[in-house]
Amino acid sequence: MSELASEPLDLLLFPTWLVPVEPAGVVLKEHGLGIRNGRIALIAPRAEAIKHATRRTFELTGMLLAPGLVNAHGHAAMTLFRGLADDLPLKSWLQNHIWPAEARWVNEKFIRTGTELAIAEQLQGGITCFSDMYFFPDIASEVAHRTGIRAQITVPVLDFPVPGARDADEALRKGVALFDDLKHHPRLNVAFGPHAPYSVGDDKLESIRVLVAEMDAGIHMHVHETAHEVEEALRLHGERPLARLARQQLLGPRFQAVHMTQIDDEDLALLVEHNCSVIHCPESNLKLASGFCPVERLWDAGVNVAIGTDGAASNNDLDLLGETRTAALLAKAVAGSATALDAHRALRMATLNGARALGLDEHTGSLEVGKFADLVAFDLSGLAQQPIYDPVSQLIYSSGRDCVRHVWVAGKQLLDNRHLTRIDQDRLLVDVHEWCTKIANSDKL
């Protein structure tokens, strides 16, 4: 697995374990990975790799090198609302606390600081790509561009005014402009995010259907998040939300169904028929008591299942490695089987499946020659990871994000021995504390 060229490699990495994710279940020892021009140019046994000319060699002793994690759903700038309204059911949490707080506080400066905080936290957790569905998406894209991370910037669309858009039509107009601005960007792409079936009417869903068909863009949507959502849809419209979306021809390979805790046989058939992706957010669903996504059932049916953290206001962290461990454990309990979602498949869900859900699997999500060098090095040399029989099992079941040592996106090192290379952490903390003081001292949270 090498691309021979006279030009030297930019970087040659020698981890103790190399886990490409594709092919599935493979763990390579005594192998090297070479990077040239931001892409993986070489994966070969150490004895062969060492023969290649390189500008720099990096020994990753005791480390597992894997594809960067893909956080397939979140609301990045909501980091500034972390812990603001905990231990509440979804409807009350949204309507009585989060939506009023957003109306009061969210502006361009809020988005800039909150998104940078989210990106910093995610990079320190081994995340190289994330999907963001929040207000002022143009500002979020500026921060993602500056910090070097890969992202799907999702334009939120709702039937009522939101920060940065007076109505859905304005949100769509701005979204189209942002799509055009970023269509040639090497790390950023734009999707459209109708918030949920209960918050977006048929006319706006039809507008989105036409737009995404013209632009080949993704649709990212909260769907079947709670039993109440489905019950209300049946009472008001006589059909389940997913069936309504299918009738309106929104489902397809670019449709990203977030949450999906309520799935019956007809729902499953629609997901399979239209080749949709499901994005599982187990910790947010647990915290809001929303229900359980039947991951193993979906996987067995051939549905692509990715994983997301959701926003830091409902999780409360952006720790995708921890999320993946929760997903693996929860899948076993929901399926009633200890073999459900084994460690290797869990890692695949957090990497290649996430890339596929976002339409990026040709570019990232696995360690293959020609793909972008989006990588994370996990340090498994600690006492808590010993002894090591299966390094992937130790990663999923015995490790935390504090094991993340190095992160590269398109060959650029964004985390060097846990140090953020493009983000001023001290300055960021000052900005975050200013927002915290302002919000905490207000008379109306």
XYZ file of C-alpha atoms in Angstrom:
445
model
C 0.000 0.000 0.000
C 2.343 2.708 -1.204
C 2.534 5.482 -3.732
C 6.035 5.570 -5.143
C 7.431 8.971 -6.093
C 10.791 10.637 -6.249
C 9.598 13.443 -3.996
C 10.321 12.677 -0.329
C 7.553 12.169 2.200
C 6.730 15.140 4.388
C 6.311 12.939 7.467
C 6.765 9.266 8.263
C 5.013 7.941 11.371
C 5.889 4.711 13.168
C 3.186 3.838 15.723
C 3.163 0.661 17.798
C -0.242 -0.170 16.320
C -1.830 1.131 13.132
C -5.595 0.637 12.799
C -6.767 1.545 9.293
C -10.486 0.766 9.984
C -10.742 -0.273 6.341
C -10.239 -3.225 5.908
C -12.400 -3.927 8.933
C -10.914 -5.502 12.044
C -7.275 -5.078 10.995
C -4.512 -4.105 13.427
C -1.072 -3.602 11.896
C 2.125 -3.796 13.948
C 5.589 -2.745 12.834
C 4.154 -0.560 10.090
C 4.757 2.998 9.001
C 2.449 5.619 7.525
C 3.825 8.304 5.224
C 2.273 11.672 4.420
C 2.869 13.789 1.351
C 1.009 16.991 0.398
C -1.588 16.444 3.094
C -2.538 12.948 2.005
C -1.575 9.418 2.999
C 1.085 8.360 0.510
C 2.391 5.188 2.148
C 1.287 2.386 4.455
C 3.904 -0.333 4.583
C 5.842 -2.652 6.900
C 8.531 -0.787 8.805
C 11.379 -2.451 6.906
C 9.957 -1.163 3.615
C 8.746 2.211 4.892
C 12.122 3.136 6.348
C 13.616 3.002 2.837
C 11.532 5.951 1.687
C 13.065 9.409 1.774
C 11.298 11.642 4.281
C 11.696 15.126 5.656
C 10.759 13.987 9.155
C 10.342 10.716 11.030
C 8.178 10.493 14.144
C 8.262 7.468 16.457
C 4.894 6.952 18.184
C 6.014 4.358 20.708
C 3.178 2.879 22.745
C 0.617 4.663 20.580
C -2.246 3.537 18.387
C -2.616 5.501 15.144
C -6.174 5.638 13.842
C -8.289 7.773 11.549
C -9.390 11.003 13.180
C -12.740 10.708 14.926
C -15.800 12.143 13.152
C -18.389 13.860 15.357
C -21.394 13.576 13.057
C -23.782 15.794 15.033
C -23.433 18.773 17.299
C -24.204 22.415 17.948
C -20.707 23.774 18.455
C -21.245 27.214 19.993
C -23.626 25.768 22.591
C -20.467 25.066 24.589
C -21.171 28.487 26.128
C -24.476 27.111 27.475
C -22.801 24.033 28.993
C -24.531 23.281 32.312
C -27.027 26.120 31.962
C -30.236 24.082 32.235
C -29.506 20.524 33.280
C -31.774 17.632 34.296
C -34.858 18.648 32.310
C -36.963 16.869 29.662
C -36.381 17.897 26.049
C -39.507 20.020 25.499
C -39.115 22.026 28.708
C -35.352 22.277 28.218
C -35.799 23.740 24.737
C -38.857 25.935 25.116
C -38.335 27.307 28.625
C -34.573 27.591 28.809
C -32.479 27.077 25.674
C -34.557 28.959 23.103
C -34.985 32.009 25.399
C -31.257 31.993 26.209
C -30.406 31.807 22.509
C -32.742 34.694 21.716
C -31.030 36.839 24.335
C -27.366 35.929 23.971
C -26.534 34.459 20.588
C -24.767 36.867 18.254
C -21.709 36.713 16.029
C -19.280 37.135 18.944
C -21.034 34.356 20.887
C -20.741 32.024 17.891
C -17.093 32.888 17.341
C -16.073 32.140 20.941
C -18.348 29.148 21.431
C -17.296 27.505 18.173
C -13.608 27.990 18.926
C -14.120 26.443 22.364
C -15.882 23.480 20.749
C -13.133 22.992 18.183
C -10.421 23.173 20.847
C -12.212 20.580 22.984
C -12.803 18.320 20.000
C -9.210 18.455 18.784
C -7.999 17.562 22.267
C -10.386 14.592 22.104
C -9.083 13.279 18.783
C -11.876 14.665 16.596
C -10.671 15.797 13.177
C -14.070 16.374 11.561
C -17.381 17.550 12.981
C -20.844 18.508 11.813
C -22.118 21.783 13.211
C -25.803 22.743 13.127
C -26.113 26.169 14.672
C -26.789 29.837 14.045
C -24.562 32.229 12.068
C -23.050 29.328 10.083
C -20.875 31.780 8.165
C -19.095 32.721 11.402
C -18.696 29.062 12.392
C -17.146 28.359 8.989
C -14.654 31.202 9.483
C -13.528 29.703 12.809
C -13.296 26.189 11.354
C -11.249 27.523 8.445
C -8.855 29.385 10.725
C -8.312 26.501 13.145
C -7.617 23.914 10.439
C -10.263 21.335 11.338
C -12.566 19.588 8.845
C -16.289 20.317 9.147
C -19.746 20.055 7.699
C -21.385 23.418 8.332
C -25.123 22.844 8.513
C -27.472 25.776 7.905
C -30.309 25.624 10.470
C -33.814 26.222 9.111
C -36.862 26.775 11.324
C -40.310 28.274 10.798
C -39.689 31.065 13.291
C -37.035 33.785 13.607
C -33.656 32.674 14.930
C -30.397 34.513 15.581
C -28.980 35.536 12.224
C -32.124 34.836 10.164
C -35.503 36.567 10.335
C -37.254 33.607 8.731
C -36.623 30.348 6.913
C -36.369 32.068 3.536
C -33.530 34.282 4.752
C -31.780 31.279 6.296
C -31.988 29.441 2.964
C -30.739 32.453 0.974
C -27.744 32.830 3.279
C -27.180 29.082 3.168
C -27.031 29.054 -0.619
C -24.532 31.931 -0.555
C -22.366 30.091 1.983
C -22.569 26.900 -0.093
C -21.292 28.812 -3.116
C -18.501 30.419 -1.077
C -17.257 27.088 0.272
C -17.916 24.701 -2.616
C -14.206 24.515 -3.472
C -12.929 24.559 0.120
C -10.667 21.561 0.849
C -11.962 21.021 4.410
C -15.415 22.597 4.687
C -18.724 21.754 3.075
C -22.273 22.978 3.605
C -25.433 20.993 4.334
C -28.972 22.154 5.058
C -30.517 21.537 8.453
C -34.284 21.687 8.804
C -34.391 21.559 12.599
C -37.043 18.851 13.039
C -40.316 17.698 11.464
C -42.284 19.576 14.131
C -40.490 22.902 13.587
C -40.398 23.107 9.778
C -43.486 23.175 7.560
C -44.095 21.342 4.305
C -43.462 24.396 2.119
C -39.984 24.961 3.524
C -39.171 21.253 3.345
C -40.089 21.383 -0.347
C -37.765 24.365 -0.843
C -34.966 22.421 0.823
C -35.668 19.350 -1.323
C -35.294 21.406 -4.503
C -32.133 23.144 -3.296
C -30.261 20.049 -2.181
C -31.167 18.231 -5.392
C -29.664 21.083 -7.416
C -26.538 21.352 -5.279
C -26.048 17.703 -4.237
C -25.941 18.835 -0.607
C -26.746 16.886 2.529
C -29.846 17.208 4.712
C -29.158 17.024 8.446
C -32.255 16.783 10.679
C -33.392 15.767 14.162
C -35.875 12.951 13.514
C -37.791 10.665 15.896
C -35.874 12.059 18.856
C -38.627 11.250 21.363
C -41.749 9.132 21.597
C -43.746 12.344 22.167
C -42.581 13.709 18.799
C -43.858 10.621 17.003
C -47.130 10.524 18.977
C -47.844 14.191 18.213
C -47.154 13.658 14.517
C -49.592 10.751 14.435
C -52.220 12.785 16.296
C -51.859 15.905 14.163
C -50.975 14.488 10.753
C -51.875 10.813 10.861
C -48.391 9.656 9.899
C -45.001 9.168 11.484
C -42.415 11.898 10.836
C -40.120 9.670 8.769
C -43.031 8.596 6.583
C -43.881 12.256 6.002
C -40.293 13.002 4.988
C -40.356 10.026 2.612
C -43.622 11.249 1.059
C -41.984 14.635 0.494
C -39.022 12.919 -1.180
C -36.435 14.194 1.285
C -34.963 10.811 2.136
C -31.914 9.509 0.303
C -28.191 8.720 0.658
C -27.456 12.330 1.665
C -30.141 12.355 4.396
C -28.666 12.372 7.911
C -31.320 11.318 10.456
C -30.170 12.432 13.890
C -31.273 10.536 17.037
C -33.890 8.038 15.715
C -34.721 6.629 19.134
C -38.173 5.508 17.941
C -37.996 2.985 15.079
C -40.673 0.516 13.997
C -40.593 -1.926 11.089
C -41.898 0.639 8.601
C -39.297 3.200 9.699
C -36.528 0.650 9.272
C -37.778 -0.267 5.814
C -37.711 3.407 4.779
C -34.174 3.903 6.078
C -32.980 0.845 4.169
C -34.896 1.645 0.978
C -33.522 5.189 0.791
C -30.018 4.350 2.055
C -30.180 7.022 4.774
C -27.619 7.416 7.531
C -28.600 7.473 11.195
C -26.560 9.554 13.612
C -26.677 8.123 17.114
C -26.238 10.483 20.102
C -26.463 8.114 23.077
C -25.396 10.361 25.961
C -27.658 13.261 25.006
C -30.541 10.815 24.555
C -29.821 9.285 27.953
C -29.533 12.656 29.698
C -32.812 13.924 28.215
C -34.493 10.524 28.688
C -35.353 10.553 24.983
C -35.025 6.822 24.344
C -32.638 4.313 22.805
C -31.574 4.065 19.189
C -31.530 0.340 18.227
C -28.018 0.426 16.782
C -27.501 -3.317 16.326
C -30.841 -3.723 14.569
C -29.961 -0.892 12.191
C -26.483 -2.278 11.586
C -27.841 -5.770 10.844
C -30.265 -4.244 8.323
C -27.408 -2.501 6.507
C -28.117 1.057 7.680
C -25.045 3.266 8.061
C -24.910 4.332 11.716
C -22.592 7.172 12.744
C -22.152 8.800 16.116
C -22.428 12.336 17.451
C -22.088 14.092 20.767
C -24.953 16.551 20.232
C -24.362 19.969 21.803
C -22.537 20.587 25.061
C -25.744 21.965 26.578
C -27.344 18.519 26.517
C -24.429 16.120 26.900
C -22.379 17.988 28.476
C -19.115 17.248 26.723
C -17.846 16.820 23.173
C -15.977 13.617 23.986
C -16.551 11.304 21.034
C -14.313 8.540 22.395
C -16.407 8.478 25.570
C -19.555 8.651 23.443
C -18.386 5.629 21.477
C -17.813 3.627 24.634
C -21.320 4.535 25.821
C -22.709 3.547 22.423
C -21.000 0.159 22.528
C -22.246 -0.613 26.035
C -25.768 0.679 25.389
C -26.070 -1.291 22.153
C -25.469 -4.509 24.077
C -28.156 -3.714 26.630
C -30.712 -2.635 24.003
C -30.035 -5.696 21.818
C -29.843 -8.053 24.795
C -26.593 -9.406 23.397
C -23.030 -9.065 24.655
C -21.775 -9.405 21.065
C -23.604 -6.314 19.811
C -21.413 -3.448 18.540
C -17.990 -4.882 19.318
C -15.018 -2.563 19.793
C -13.830 -2.647 16.186
C -17.292 -1.807 14.830
C -17.661 0.920 17.446
C -14.452 2.543 16.209
C -15.712 2.239 12.644
C -18.927 3.977 13.672
C -16.869 6.873 15.098
C -14.689 7.192 11.987
C -15.595 5.797 8.561
C -19.342 5.592 9.199
C -19.329 9.224 10.282
C -17.424 10.238 7.164
C -19.899 8.293 5.035
C -22.874 9.968 6.728
C -21.410 13.379 5.889
C -20.580 12.369 2.318
C -16.836 12.455 3.012
C -15.877 8.771 3.007
C -13.881 9.098 -0.220
C -11.658 11.643 1.527
C -11.423 10.693 5.207
C -12.590 8.214 7.860
C -10.031 5.464 7.243
C -6.291 5.156 6.727
C -5.958 4.430 3.020
C -3.439 5.662 0.480
C -4.816 8.712 -1.300
C -7.095 9.854 1.501
C -6.420 12.979 3.502
C -4.043 12.456 6.415
C -6.648 13.026 9.142
C -5.071 11.104 12.005
C -5.103 10.715 15.766
C -2.443 9.084 17.929
C -3.775 7.559 21.167
C -1.244 6.840 23.909
C -1.939 3.366 25.327
C 1.186 3.212 27.481
C -0.566 4.146 30.728
C -1.260 1.804 33.620
C -5.008 1.886 32.953
C -4.486 0.325 29.508
C -2.274 -2.568 30.667
C -1.990 -5.360 29.735
C -2.809 -4.999 26.041
C -4.216 -8.033 24.238
C -6.412 -6.175 21.729
C -5.429 -2.492 21.418
C -8.790 -1.537 19.881
C -10.644 -3.038 22.839
C -8.335 -1.121 25.183
C -9.020 2.068 23.251
C -12.803 1.738 23.369
C -13.305 0.182 26.800
C -10.292 1.303 28.865
C -9.204 4.679 27.530
C -10.365 8.270 27.755
C -9.734 11.329 25.635
C -6.798 12.204 27.884
C -4.968 9.474 25.917
C -5.044 11.636 22.781
C -1.501 12.882 22.143
C -1.309 14.071 18.543
C -3.826 15.084 15.872
C -3.318 15.862 12.193
C -5.853 17.184 9.680
C -4.816 17.017 6.028
C -1.280 16.411 7.245
C -1.162 19.556 9.400
C -0.509 18.899 13.071
C -3.213 20.640 15.107
C -2.425 18.908 18.422
C 1.184 18.276 19.412
C 1.557 16.310 22.652
C -1.834 17.725 23.738
C -0.794 21.297 22.834
C -3.129 23.112 20.443
C -0.964 24.496 17.663
C -3.430 26.989 16.141
C -5.557 28.034 19.105
C -4.413 30.318 21.919
C -5.874 28.428 24.862
C -5.175 31.162 27.454
C -6.846 33.850 25.364
C -9.788 31.534 24.625
C -10.328 30.870 28.339
C -10.470 34.617 29.014
C -13.136 35.045 26.330
C -15.161 32.102 27.658
C -15.039 33.396 31.235
C -16.290 36.786 30.060
C -19.331 35.150 28.492
C -19.911 33.010 31.578
C -19.836 36.052 33.853
C -22.222 37.972 31.641
C -24.750 35.134 31.342
C -24.522 34.037 34.996
C -25.061 37.594 36.273
C -28.066 38.241 34.090
C -31.493 38.390 35.677
C -32.976 36.036 33.107
C -31.293 32.787 32.147
